Amino acid sequence: MSEVVAQERVITLAITGASGAIFARLALQMLDADARVRRIHLMASDAALRVFAQELQLAGRTQLVERLLERSSEKIVHHGQDDIGAAIASGSHLTHGMIVLPCSMGTLAGIANGLASNLIERAADVTLKERRPLVLCVRETPFNRIHLRNMQLAAEAGATIYPVIPTFYNHPQSVEDIARNFVHRVLAHIGLPQAGAYEWKAEE
């Protein structure tokens, strides 16, 4: 992949139907506020919308961006999960990485096995075939052998398996602190370190 100009980052964020809506909301907020990011392609599965309703008390599929950010954003393009004609369904549309947060086991299975049955799976497939960063923030416990096999398949295809696992060495004071630190680490992994992110022994 050609060298990325920081101010021109185009990032795809997919949200699927696993618990952890707070992580998705914070990721969208941070990407939108990041001056290095020019465009965000956002997708949320039908199951993700149900999780939003249960965990964030955000019901319905209309004006999703405005309800997640509490304002509008010109950066964000919201795609329906069945819009296979969207720009991100083609490798000729340049993006600089894709994050699936949280990533359900169903979405993992579709990506790992190349099903491309909806836009989320197709965009991930495109990301892999073009050798761009794909971060799958899987959220399930415990894992069965099918889950583990699919994680191995996805990793062998080039994805990064990034389980939603909290840290406590940073002494979080709230659930939001826990979620924020995780999202900071995910964004740093794709080359977008965030100001104020906790760094272990930074003074050294």
JSON list of C-alpha atoms in Angstrom, two decimals:
[
{"chain": "A", "resi": 1, "resn": "MET", "atom": "CA", "xyz": [0.00, 0.00, 0.00]},
{"chain": "A", "resi": 2, "resn": "SER", "atom": "CA", "xyz": [1.30, 3.45, -0.84]},
{"chain": "A", "resi": 3, "resn": "GLU", "atom": "CA", "xyz": [2.38, 5.76, 1.95]},
{"chain": "A", "resi": 4, "resn": "VAL", "atom": "CA", "xyz": [-0.63, 7.29, 3.71]},
{"chain": "A", "resi": 5, "resn": "VAL", "atom": "CA", "xyz": [-0.81, 11.03, 4.17]},
{"chain": "A", "resi": 6, "resn": "ALA", "atom": "CA", "xyz": [-1.97, 11.45, 7.76]},
{"chain": "A", "resi": 7, "resn": "GLN", "atom": "CA", "xyz": [-4.47, 14.21, 7.03]},
{"chain": "A", "resi": 8, "resn": "GLU", "atom": "CA", "xyz": [-6.18, 12.08, 4.39]},
{"chain": "A", "resi": 9, "resn": "ARG", "atom": "CA", "xyz": [-7.10, 8.99, 6.38]},
{"chain": "A", "resi": 10, "resn": "VAL", "atom": "CA", "xyz": [-10.28, 7.24, 5.34]},
{"chain": "A", "resi": 11, "resn": "ILE", "atom": "CA", "xyz": [-11.42, 4.71, 7.95]},
{"chain": "A", "resi": 12, "resn": "THR", "atom": "CA", "xyz": [-14.25, 2.18, 7.89]},
{"chain": "A", "resi": 13, "resn": "LEU", "atom": "CA", "xyz": [-15.99, 1.44, 11.19]},
{"chain": "A", "resi": 14, "resn": "ALA", "atom": "CA", "xyz": [-18.43, -1.46, 11.39]},
{"chain": "A", "resi": 15, "resn": "ILE", "atom": "CA", "xyz": [-20.55, -2.14, 14.45]},
{"chain": "A", "resi": 16, "resn": "THR", "atom": "CA", "xyz": [-22.13, -5.57, 14.87]},
{"chain": "A", "resi": 17, "resn": "GLY", "atom": "CA", "xyz": [-24.46, -7.29, 17.29]},
{"chain": "A", "resi": 18, "resn": "ALA", "atom": "CA", "xyz": [-22.30, -8.08, 20.29]},
{"chain": "A", "resi": 19, "resn": "SER", "atom": "CA", "xyz": [-22.40, -6.40, 23.68]},
{"chain": "A", "resi": 20, "resn": "GLY", "atom": "CA", "xyz": [-20.21, -3.31, 23.88]},
{"chain": "A", "resi": 21, "resn": "ALA", "atom": "CA", "xyz": [-22.06, -0.42, 22.27]},
{"chain": "A", "resi": 22, "resn": "ILE", "atom": "CA", "xyz": [-20.09, 2.02, 24.44]},
{"chain": "A", "resi": 23, "resn": "PHE", "atom": "CA", "xyz": [-16.87, 1.00, 22.65]},
{"chain": "A", "resi": 24, "resn": "ALA", "atom": "CA", "xyz": [-18.42, 1.68, 19.25]},
{"chain": "A", "resi": 25, "resn": "ARG", "atom": "CA", "xyz": [-19.76, 5.06, 20.30]},
{"chain": "A", "resi": 26, "resn": "LEU", "atom": "CA", "xyz": [-16.40, 6.18, 21.69]},
{"chain": "A", "resi": 27, "resn": "ALA", "atom": "CA", "xyz": [-14.56, 4.96, 18.59]},
{"chain": "A", "resi": 28, "resn": "LEU", "atom": "CA", "xyz": [-16.88, 6.95, 16.35]},
{"chain": "A", "resi": 29, "resn": "GLN", "atom": "CA", "xyz": [-16.51, 10.05, 18.54]},
{"chain": "A", "resi": 30, "resn": "MET", "atom": "CA", "xyz": [-12.72, 9.84, 18.54]},
{"chain": "A", "resi": 31, "resn": "LEU", "atom": "CA", "xyz": [-12.45, 9.22, 14.79]},
{"chain": "A", "resi": 32, "resn": "ASP", "atom": "CA", "xyz": [-14.80, 12.11, 14.09]},
{"chain": "A", "resi": 33, "resn": "ALA", "atom": "CA", "xyz": [-12.78, 14.45, 16.33]},
{"chain": "A", "resi": 34, "resn": "ASP", "atom": "CA", "xyz": [-9.43, 13.35, 14.84]},
{"chain": "A", "resi": 35, "resn": "ALA", "atom": "CA", "xyz": [-8.09, 15.92, 12.38]},
{"chain": "A", "resi": 36, "resn": "ARG", "atom": "CA", "xyz": [-6.06, 13.21, 10.66]},
{"chain": "A", "resi": 37, "resn": "VAL", "atom": "CA", "xyz": [-9.24, 11.45, 9.54]},
{"chain": "A", "resi": 38, "resn": "ARG", "atom": "CA", "xyz": [-10.98, 12.90, 6.48]},
{"chain": "A", "resi": 39, "resn": "ARG", "atom": "CA", "xyz": [-13.77, 10.36, 6.01]},
{"chain": "A", "resi": 40, "resn": "ILE", "atom": "CA", "xyz": [-15.45, 7.68, 8.12]},
{"chain": "A", "resi": 41, "resn": "HIS", "atom": "CA", "xyz": [-17.53, 4.97, 6.48]},
{"chain": "A", "resi": 42, "resn": "LEU", "atom": "CA", "xyz": [-19.95, 3.74, 9.15]},
{"chain": "A", "resi": 43, "resn": "MET", "atom": "CA", "xyz": [-22.01, 0.56, 9.10]},
{"chain": "A", "resi": 44, "resn": "ALA", "atom": "CA", "xyz": [-24.18, -0.93, 11.83]},
{"chain": "A", "resi": 45, "resn": "SER", "atom": "CA", "xyz": [-25.86, -4.31, 11.53]},
{"chain": "A", "resi": 46, "resn": "ASP", "atom": "CA", "xyz": [-29.50, -4.87, 12.45]},
{"chain": "A", "resi": 47, "resn": "ALA", "atom": "CA", "xyz": [-28.33, -6.72, 15.55]},
{"chain": "A", "resi": 48, "resn": "ALA", "atom": "CA", "xyz": [-26.09, -3.77, 16.50]},
{"chain": "A", "resi": 49, "resn": "LEU", "atom": "CA", "xyz": [-29.14, -1.49, 16.42]},
{"chain": "A", "resi": 50, "resn": "ARG", "atom": "CA", "xyz": [-30.85, -3.79, 18.89]},
{"chain": "A", "resi": 51, "resn": "VAL", "atom": "CA", "xyz": [-27.80, -3.61, 21.18]},
{"chain": "A", "resi": 52, "resn": "PHE", "atom": "CA", "xyz": [-27.83, 0.21, 20.93]},
{"chain": "A", "resi": 53, "resn": "ALA", "atom": "CA", "xyz": [-31.44, 0.18, 22.11]},
{"chain": "A", "resi": 54, "resn": "GLN", "atom": "CA", "xyz": [-30.65, -2.06, 25.07]},
{"chain": "A", "resi": 55, "resn": "GLU", "atom": "CA", "xyz": [-27.30, -0.63, 26.17]},
{"chain": "A", "resi": 56, "resn": "LEU", "atom": "CA", "xyz": [-27.49, 3.02, 25.09]},
{"chain": "A", "resi": 57, "resn": "GLN", "atom": "CA", "xyz": [-31.27, 3.53, 25.01]},
{"chain": "A", "resi": 58, "resn": "LEU", "atom": "CA", "xyz": [-31.00, 4.57, 21.35]},
{"chain": "A", "resi": 59, "resn": "ALA", "atom": "CA", "xyz": [-33.89, 2.98, 19.47]},
{"chain": "A", "resi": 60, "resn": "GLY", "atom": "CA", "xyz": [-34.45, 3.03, 15.71]},
{"chain": "A", "resi": 61, "resn": "ARG", "atom": "CA", "xyz": [-32.27, 3.16, 12.63]},
{"chain": "A", "resi": 62, "resn": "THR", "atom": "CA", "xyz": [-32.81, 6.76, 11.47]},
{"chain": "A", "resi": 63, "resn": "GLN", "atom": "CA", "xyz": [-30.30, 9.54, 12.21]},
{"chain": "A", "resi": 64, "resn": "LEU", "atom": "CA", "xyz": [-27.92, 7.05, 13.81]},
{"chain": "A", "resi": 65, "resn": "VAL", "atom": "CA", "xyz": [-24.89, 9.33, 13.51]},
{"chain": "A", "resi": 66, "resn": "GLU", "atom": "CA", "xyz": [-26.67, 12.25, 15.12]},
{"chain": "A", "resi": 67, "resn": "ARG", "atom": "CA", "xyz": [-27.87, 10.08, 17.99]},
{"chain": "A", "resi": 68, "resn": "LEU", "atom": "CA", "xyz": [-24.45, 8.53, 18.61]},
{"chain": "A", "resi": 69, "resn": "LEU", "atom": "CA", "xyz": [-22.56, 11.84, 18.43]},
{"chain": "A", "resi": 70, "resn": "GLU", "atom": "CA", "xyz": [-25.39, 14.10, 19.66]},
{"chain": "A", "resi": 71, "resn": "ARG", "atom": "CA", "xyz": [-24.73, 16.23, 16.58]},
{"chain": "A", "resi": 72, "resn": "SER", "atom": "CA", "xyz": [-24.28, 15.84, 12.83]},
{"chain": "A", "resi": 73, "resn": "SER", "atom": "CA", "xyz": [-20.95, 15.26, 11.09]},
{"chain": "A", "resi": 74, "resn": "GLU", "atom": "CA", "xyz": [-19.89, 15.93, 7.51]},
{"chain": "A", "resi": 75, "resn": "LYS", "atom": "CA", "xyz": [-17.08, 13.40, 7.88]},
{"chain": "A", "resi": 76, "resn": "ILE", "atom": "CA", "xyz": [-19.30, 10.38, 8.34]},
{"chain": "A", "resi": 77, "resn": "VAL", "atom": "CA", "xyz": [-21.00, 8.41, 5.57]},
{"chain": "A", "resi": 78, "resn": "HIS", "atom": "CA", "xyz": [-23.57, 6.00, 7.00]},
{"chain": "A", "resi": 79, "resn": "HIS", "atom": "CA", "xyz": [-24.19, 2.90, 4.86]},
{"chain": "A", "resi": 80, "resn": "GLY", "atom": "CA", "xyz": [-26.94, 0.32, 5.24]},
{"chain": "A", "resi": 81, "resn": "GLN", "atom": "CA", "xyz": [-25.61, -3.19, 5.82]},
{"chain": "A", "resi": 82, "resn": "ASP", "atom": "CA", "xyz": [-27.22, -4.41, 2.58]},
{"chain": "A", "resi": 83, "resn": "ASP", "atom": "CA", "xyz": [-25.88, -1.61, 0.35]},
{"chain": "A", "resi": 84, "resn": "ILE", "atom": "CA", "xyz": [-23.50, -3.77, -1.66]},
{"chain": "A", "resi": 85, "resn": "GLY", "atom": "CA", "xyz": [-23.17, -0.97, -4.21]},
{"chain": "A", "resi": 86, "resn": "ALA", "atom": "CA", "xyz": [-21.49, 1.32, -1.69]},
{"chain": "A", "resi": 87, "resn": "ALA", "atom": "CA", "xyz": [-18.03, 2.68, -2.49]},
{"chain": "A", "resi": 88, "resn": "ILE", "atom": "CA", "xyz": [-16.35, 0.53, 0.16]},
{"chain": "A", "resi": 89, "resn": "ALA", "atom": "CA", "xyz": [-17.58, -2.63, -1.58]},
{"chain": "A", "resi": 90, "resn": "SER", "atom": "CA", "xyz": [-14.85, -2.10, -4.18]},
{"chain": "A", "resi": 91, "resn": "GLY", "atom": "CA", "xyz": [-11.10, -2.27, -3.77]},
{"chain": "A", "resi": 92, "resn": "SER", "atom": "CA", "xyz": [-10.74, 0.65, -6.17]},
{"chain": "A", "resi": 93, "resn": "HIS", "atom": "CA", "xyz": [-12.09, 2.92, -3.41]},
{"chain": "A", "resi": 94, "resn": "LEU", "atom": "CA", "xyz": [-9.08, 3.71, -1.25]},
{"chain": "A", "resi": 95, "resn": "THR", "atom": "CA", "xyz": [-9.44, 3.34, 2.49]},
{"chain": "A", "resi": 96, "resn": "HIS", "atom": "CA", "xyz": [-6.71, 3.09, 5.09]},
{"chain": "A", "resi": 97, "resn": "GLY", "atom": "CA", "xyz": [-8.16, 0.46, 7.38]},
{"chain": "A", "resi": 98, "resn": "MET", "atom": "CA", "xyz": [-11.29, -1.07, 8.84]},
{"chain": "A", "resi": 99, "resn": "ILE", "atom": "CA", "xyz": [-12.31, -1.70, 12.43]},
{"chain": "A", "resi": 100, "resn": "VAL", "atom": "CA", "xyz": [-15.16, -3.99, 13.47]},
{"chain": "A", "resi": 101, "resn": "LEU", "atom": "CA", "xyz": [-16.07, -2.99, 17.03]},
{"chain": "A", "resi": 102, "resn": "PRO", "atom": "CA", "xyz": [-17.58, -4.97, 18.57]},
{"chain": "A", "resi": 103, "resn": "CYS", "atom": "CA", "xyz": [-17.26, -7.97, 16.25]},
{"chain": "A", "resi": 104, "resn": "SER", "atom": "CA", "xyz": [-19.86, -10.67, 16.80]},
{"chain": "A", "resi": 105, "resn": "MET", "atom": "CA", "xyz": [-19.05, -14.33, 16.22]},
{"chain": "A", "resi": 106, "resn": "GLY", "atom": "CA", "xyz": [-21.48, -14.35, 13.29]},
{"chain": "A", "resi": 107, "resn": "THR", "atom": "CA", "xyz": [-19.65, -11.48, 11.60]},
{"chain": "A", "resi": 108, "resn": "LEU", "atom": "CA", "xyz": [-16.31, -13.13, 12.35]},
{"chain": "A", "resi": 109, "resn": "ALA", "atom": "CA", "xyz": [-17.56, -16.34, 10.70]},
{"chain": "A", "resi": 110, "resn": "GLY", "atom": "CA", "xyz": [-18.71, -14.47, 7.60]},
{"chain": "A", "resi": 111, "resn": "ILE", "atom": "CA", "xyz": [-15.40, -12.63, 7.26]},
{"chain": "A", "resi": 112, "resn": "ALA", "atom": "CA", "xyz": [-13.22, -15.65, 8.02]},
{"chain": "A", "resi": 113, "resn": "ASN", "atom": "CA", "xyz": [-14.99, -17.76, 5.41]},
{"chain": "A", "resi": 114, "resn": "GLY", "atom": "CA", "xyz": [-15.25, -15.07, 2.73]},
{"chain": "A", "resi": 115, "resn": "LEU", "atom": "CA", "xyz": [-19.06, -15.07, 2.59]},
{"chain": "A", "resi": 116, "resn": "ALA", "atom": "CA", "xyz": [-19.42, -11.36, 1.75]},
{"chain": "A", "resi": 117, "resn": "SER", "atom": "CA", "xyz": [-23.17, -11.72, 2.29]},
{"chain": "A", "resi": 118, "resn": "ASN", "atom": "CA", "xyz": [-23.65, -8.10, 3.37]},
{"chain": "A", "resi": 119, "resn": "LEU", "atom": "CA", "xyz": [-21.73, -4.83, 3.13]},
{"chain": "A", "resi": 120, "resn": "ILE", "atom": "CA", "xyz": [-19.87, -5.35, 6.41]},
{"chain": "A", "resi": 121, "resn": "GLU", "atom": "CA", "xyz": [-18.52, -8.72, 5.29]},
{"chain": "A", "resi": 122, "resn": "ARG", "atom": "CA", "xyz": [-17.82, -7.44, 1.78]},
{"chain": "A", "resi": 123, "resn": "ALA", "atom": "CA", "xyz": [-15.95, -4.37, 3.03]},
{"chain": "A", "resi": 124, "resn": "ALA", "atom": "CA", "xyz": [-13.86, -6.60, 5.28]},
{"chain": "A", "resi": 125, "resn": "ASP", "atom": "CA", "xyz": [-13.19, -8.96, 2.37]},
{"chain": "A", "resi": 126, "resn": "VAL", "atom": "CA", "xyz": [-12.05, -6.00, 0.26]},
{"chain": "A", "resi": 127, "resn": "THR", "atom": "CA", "xyz": [-9.84, -4.77, 3.09]},
{"chain": "A", "resi": 128, "resn": "LEU", "atom": "CA", "xyz": [-8.14, -8.17, 3.30]},
{"chain": "A", "resi": 129, "resn": "LYS", "atom": "CA", "xyz": [-7.69, -8.65, -0.44]},
{"chain": "A", "resi": 130, "resn": "GLU", "atom": "CA", "xyz": [-6.17, -5.18, -0.78]},
{"chain": "A", "resi": 131, "resn": "ARG", "atom": "CA", "xyz": [-3.90, -5.94, 2.20]},
{"chain": "A", "resi": 132, "resn": "ARG", "atom": "CA", "xyz": [-5.15, -3.04, 4.27]},
{"chain": "A", "resi": 133, "resn": "PRO", "atom": "CA", "xyz": [-5.41, -3.17, 8.08]},
{"chain": "A", "resi": 134, "resn": "LEU", "atom": "CA", "xyz": [-8.48, -5.03, 9.37]},
{"chain": "A", "resi": 135, "resn": "VAL", "atom": "CA", "xyz": [-9.02, -5.08, 13.14]},
{"chain": "A", "resi": 136, "resn": "LEU", "atom": "CA", "xyz": [-11.65, -7.46, 14.49]},
{"chain": "A", "resi": 137, "resn": "CYS", "atom": "CA", "xyz": [-12.57, -6.60, 18.08]},
{"chain": "A", "resi": 138, "resn": "VAL", "atom": "CA", "xyz": [-14.21, -9.90, 18.92]},
{"chain": "A", "resi": 139, "resn": "ARG", "atom": "CA", "xyz": [-16.60, -10.03, 21.86]},
{"chain": "A", "resi": 140, "resn": "GLU", "atom": "CA", "xyz": [-17.69, -13.40, 23.22]},
{"chain": "A", "resi": 141, "resn": "THR", "atom": "CA", "xyz": [-16.93, -15.66, 26.15]},
{"chain": "A", "resi": 142, "resn": "PRO", "atom": "CA", "xyz": [-16.14, -18.46, 26.38]},
{"chain": "A", "resi": 143, "resn": "PHE", "atom": "CA", "xyz": [-14.90, -19.27, 22.89]},
{"chain": "A", "resi": 144, "resn": "ASN", "atom": "CA", "xyz": [-15.86, -22.58, 21.34]},
{"chain": "A", "resi": 145, "resn": "ARG", "atom": "CA", "xyz": [-13.72, -24.39, 18.78]},
{"chain": "A", "resi": 146, "resn": "ILE", "atom": "CA", "xyz": [-15.63, -22.85, 15.87]},
{"chain": "A", "resi": 147, "resn": "HIS", "atom": "CA", "xyz": [-14.90, -19.35, 17.20]},
{"chain": "A", "resi": 148, "resn": "LEU", "atom": "CA", "xyz": [-11.23, -20.17, 17.64]},
{"chain": "A", "resi": 149, "resn": "ARG", "atom": "CA", "xyz": [-10.99, -21.75, 14.20]},
{"chain": "A", "resi": 150, "resn": "ASN", "atom": "CA", "xyz": [-12.59, -18.70, 12.60]},
{"chain": "A", "resi": 151, "resn": "MET", "atom": "CA", "xyz": [-10.22, -16.38, 14.44]},
{"chain": "A", "resi": 152, "resn": "GLN", "atom": "CA", "xyz": [-7.29, -18.41, 13.14]},
{"chain": "A", "resi": 153, "resn": "LEU", "atom": "CA", "xyz": [-8.66, -18.28, 9.57]},
{"chain": "A", "resi": 154, "resn": "ALA", "atom": "CA", "xyz": [-9.16, -14.52, 9.76]},
{"chain": "A", "resi": 155, "resn": "ALA", "atom": "CA", "xyz": [-5.70, -13.98, 11.25]},
{"chain": "A", "resi": 156, "resn": "GLU", "atom": "CA", "xyz": [-4.10, -16.14, 8.55]},
{"chain": "A", "resi": 157, "resn": "ALA", "atom": "CA", "xyz": [-5.89, -14.00, 5.93]},
{"chain": "A", "resi": 158, "resn": "GLY", "atom": "CA", "xyz": [-4.32, -10.86, 7.41]},
{"chain": "A", "resi": 159, "resn": "ALA", "atom": "CA", "xyz": [-6.76, -9.60, 10.03]},
{"chain": "A", "resi": 160, "resn": "THR", "atom": "CA", "xyz": [-5.73, -8.57, 13.53]},
{"chain": "A", "resi": 161, "resn": "ILE", "atom": "CA", "xyz": [-7.78, -10.30, 16.22]},
{"chain": "A", "resi": 162, "resn": "TYR", "atom": "CA", "xyz": [-8.20, -7.71, 18.95]},
{"chain": "A", "resi": 163, "resn": "PRO", "atom": "CA", "xyz": [-10.48, -9.11, 21.69]},
{"chain": "A", "resi": 164, "resn": "VAL", "atom": "CA", "xyz": [-12.46, -6.67, 23.79]},
{"chain": "A", "resi": 165, "resn": "ILE", "atom": "CA", "xyz": [-10.46, -7.20, 26.99]},
{"chain": "A", "resi": 166, "resn": "PRO", "atom": "CA", "xyz": [-10.21, -4.40, 29.58]},
{"chain": "A", "resi": 167, "resn": "THR", "atom": "CA", "xyz": [-7.05, -3.21, 31.28]},
{"chain": "A", "resi": 168, "resn": "PHE", "atom": "CA", "xyz": [-6.76, -2.27, 34.94]},
{"chain": "A", "resi": 169, "resn": "TYR", "atom": "CA", "xyz": [-3.13, -1.18, 35.29]},
{"chain": "A", "resi": 170, "resn": "ASN", "atom": "CA", "xyz": [-4.31, 2.30, 34.29]},
{"chain": "A", "resi": 171, "resn": "HIS", "atom": "CA", "xyz": [-6.60, 2.40, 37.37]},
{"chain": "A", "resi": 172, "resn": "PRO", "atom": "CA", "xyz": [-9.90, 3.15, 35.60]},
{"chain": "A", "resi": 173, "resn": "GLN", "atom": "CA", "xyz": [-12.49, 4.95, 37.69]},
{"chain": "A", "resi": 174, "resn": "SER", "atom": "CA", "xyz": [-15.53, 4.15, 35.56]},
{"chain": "A", "resi": 175, "resn": "VAL", "atom": "CA", "xyz": [-16.86, 1.90, 32.82]},
{"chain": "A", "resi": 176, "resn": "GLU", "atom": "CA", "xyz": [-16.22, 4.73, 30.38]},
{"chain": "A", "resi": 177, "resn": "ASP", "atom": "CA", "xyz": [-12.57, 4.89, 31.48]},
{"chain": "A", "resi": 178, "resn": "ILE", "atom": "CA", "xyz": [-12.25, 1.19, 30.71]},
{"chain": "A", "resi": 179, "resn": "ALA", "atom": "CA", "xyz": [-13.88, 1.56, 27.30]},
{"chain": "A", "resi": 180, "resn": "ARG", "atom": "CA", "xyz": [-11.89, 4.69, 26.43]},
{"chain": "A", "resi": 181, "resn": "ASN", "atom": "CA", "xyz": [-8.54, 3.04, 27.16]},
{"chain": "A", "resi": 182, "resn": "PHE", "atom": "CA", "xyz": [-9.46, 0.08, 24.96]},
{"chain": "A", "resi": 183, "resn": "VAL", "atom": "CA", "xyz": [-10.49, 2.32, 22.07]},
{"chain": "A", "resi": 184, "resn": "HIS", "atom": "CA", "xyz": [-7.29, 4.35, 22.48]},
{"chain": "A", "resi": 185, "resn": "ARG", "atom": "CA", "xyz": [-5.29, 1.15, 22.03]},
{"chain": "A", "resi": 186, "resn": "VAL", "atom": "CA", "xyz": [-7.26, 0.07, 18.96]},
{"chain": "A", "resi": 187, "resn": "LEU", "atom": "CA", "xyz": [-6.80, 3.44, 17.27]},
{"chain": "A", "resi": 188, "resn": "ALA", "atom": "CA", "xyz": [-3.10, 3.47, 18.11]},
{"chain": "A", "resi": 189, "resn": "HIS", "atom": "CA", "xyz": [-2.86, 0.04, 16.48]},
{"chain": "A", "resi": 190, "resn": "ILE", "atom": "CA", "xyz": [-3.98, 1.50, 13.14]},
{"chain": "A", "resi": 191, "resn": "GLY", "atom": "CA", "xyz": [-1.63, 4.46, 13.42]},
{"chain": "A", "resi": 192, "resn": "LEU", "atom": "CA", "xyz": [-3.96, 6.98, 15.07]},
{"chain": "A", "resi": 193, "resn": "PRO", "atom": "CA", "xyz": [-2.64, 7.40, 18.63]},
{"chain": "A", "resi": 194, "resn": "GLN", "atom": "CA", "xyz": [-4.87, 9.68, 20.67]},
{"chain": "A", "resi": 195, "resn": "ALA", "atom": "CA", "xyz": [-3.84, 12.59, 22.86]},
{"chain": "A", "resi": 196, "resn": "GLY", "atom": "CA", "xyz": [-4.20, 11.77, 26.53]},
{"chain": "A", "resi": 197, "resn": "ALA", "atom": "CA", "xyz": [-4.06, 8.01, 26.04]},
{"chain": "A", "resi": 198, "resn": "TYR", "atom": "CA", "xyz": [-2.58, 6.09, 28.94]},
{"chain": "A", "resi": 199, "resn": "GLU", "atom": "CA", "xyz": [0.96, 4.86, 28.33]},
{"chain": "A", "resi": 200, "resn": "TRP", "atom": "CA", "xyz": [2.61, 2.39, 30.70]},
{"chain": "A", "resi": 201, "resn": "LYS", "atom": "CA", "xyz": [5.60, 4.03, 32.39]},
{"chain": "A", "resi": 202, "resn": "ALA", "atom": "CA", "xyz": [5.51, 6.92, 29.94]},
{"chain": "A", "resi": 203, "resn": "GLU", "atom": "CA", "xyz": [7.81, 8.98, 32.16]},
{"chain": "A", "resi": 204, "resn": "GLU", "atom": "CA", "xyz": [10.64, 6.51, 31.51]}
]
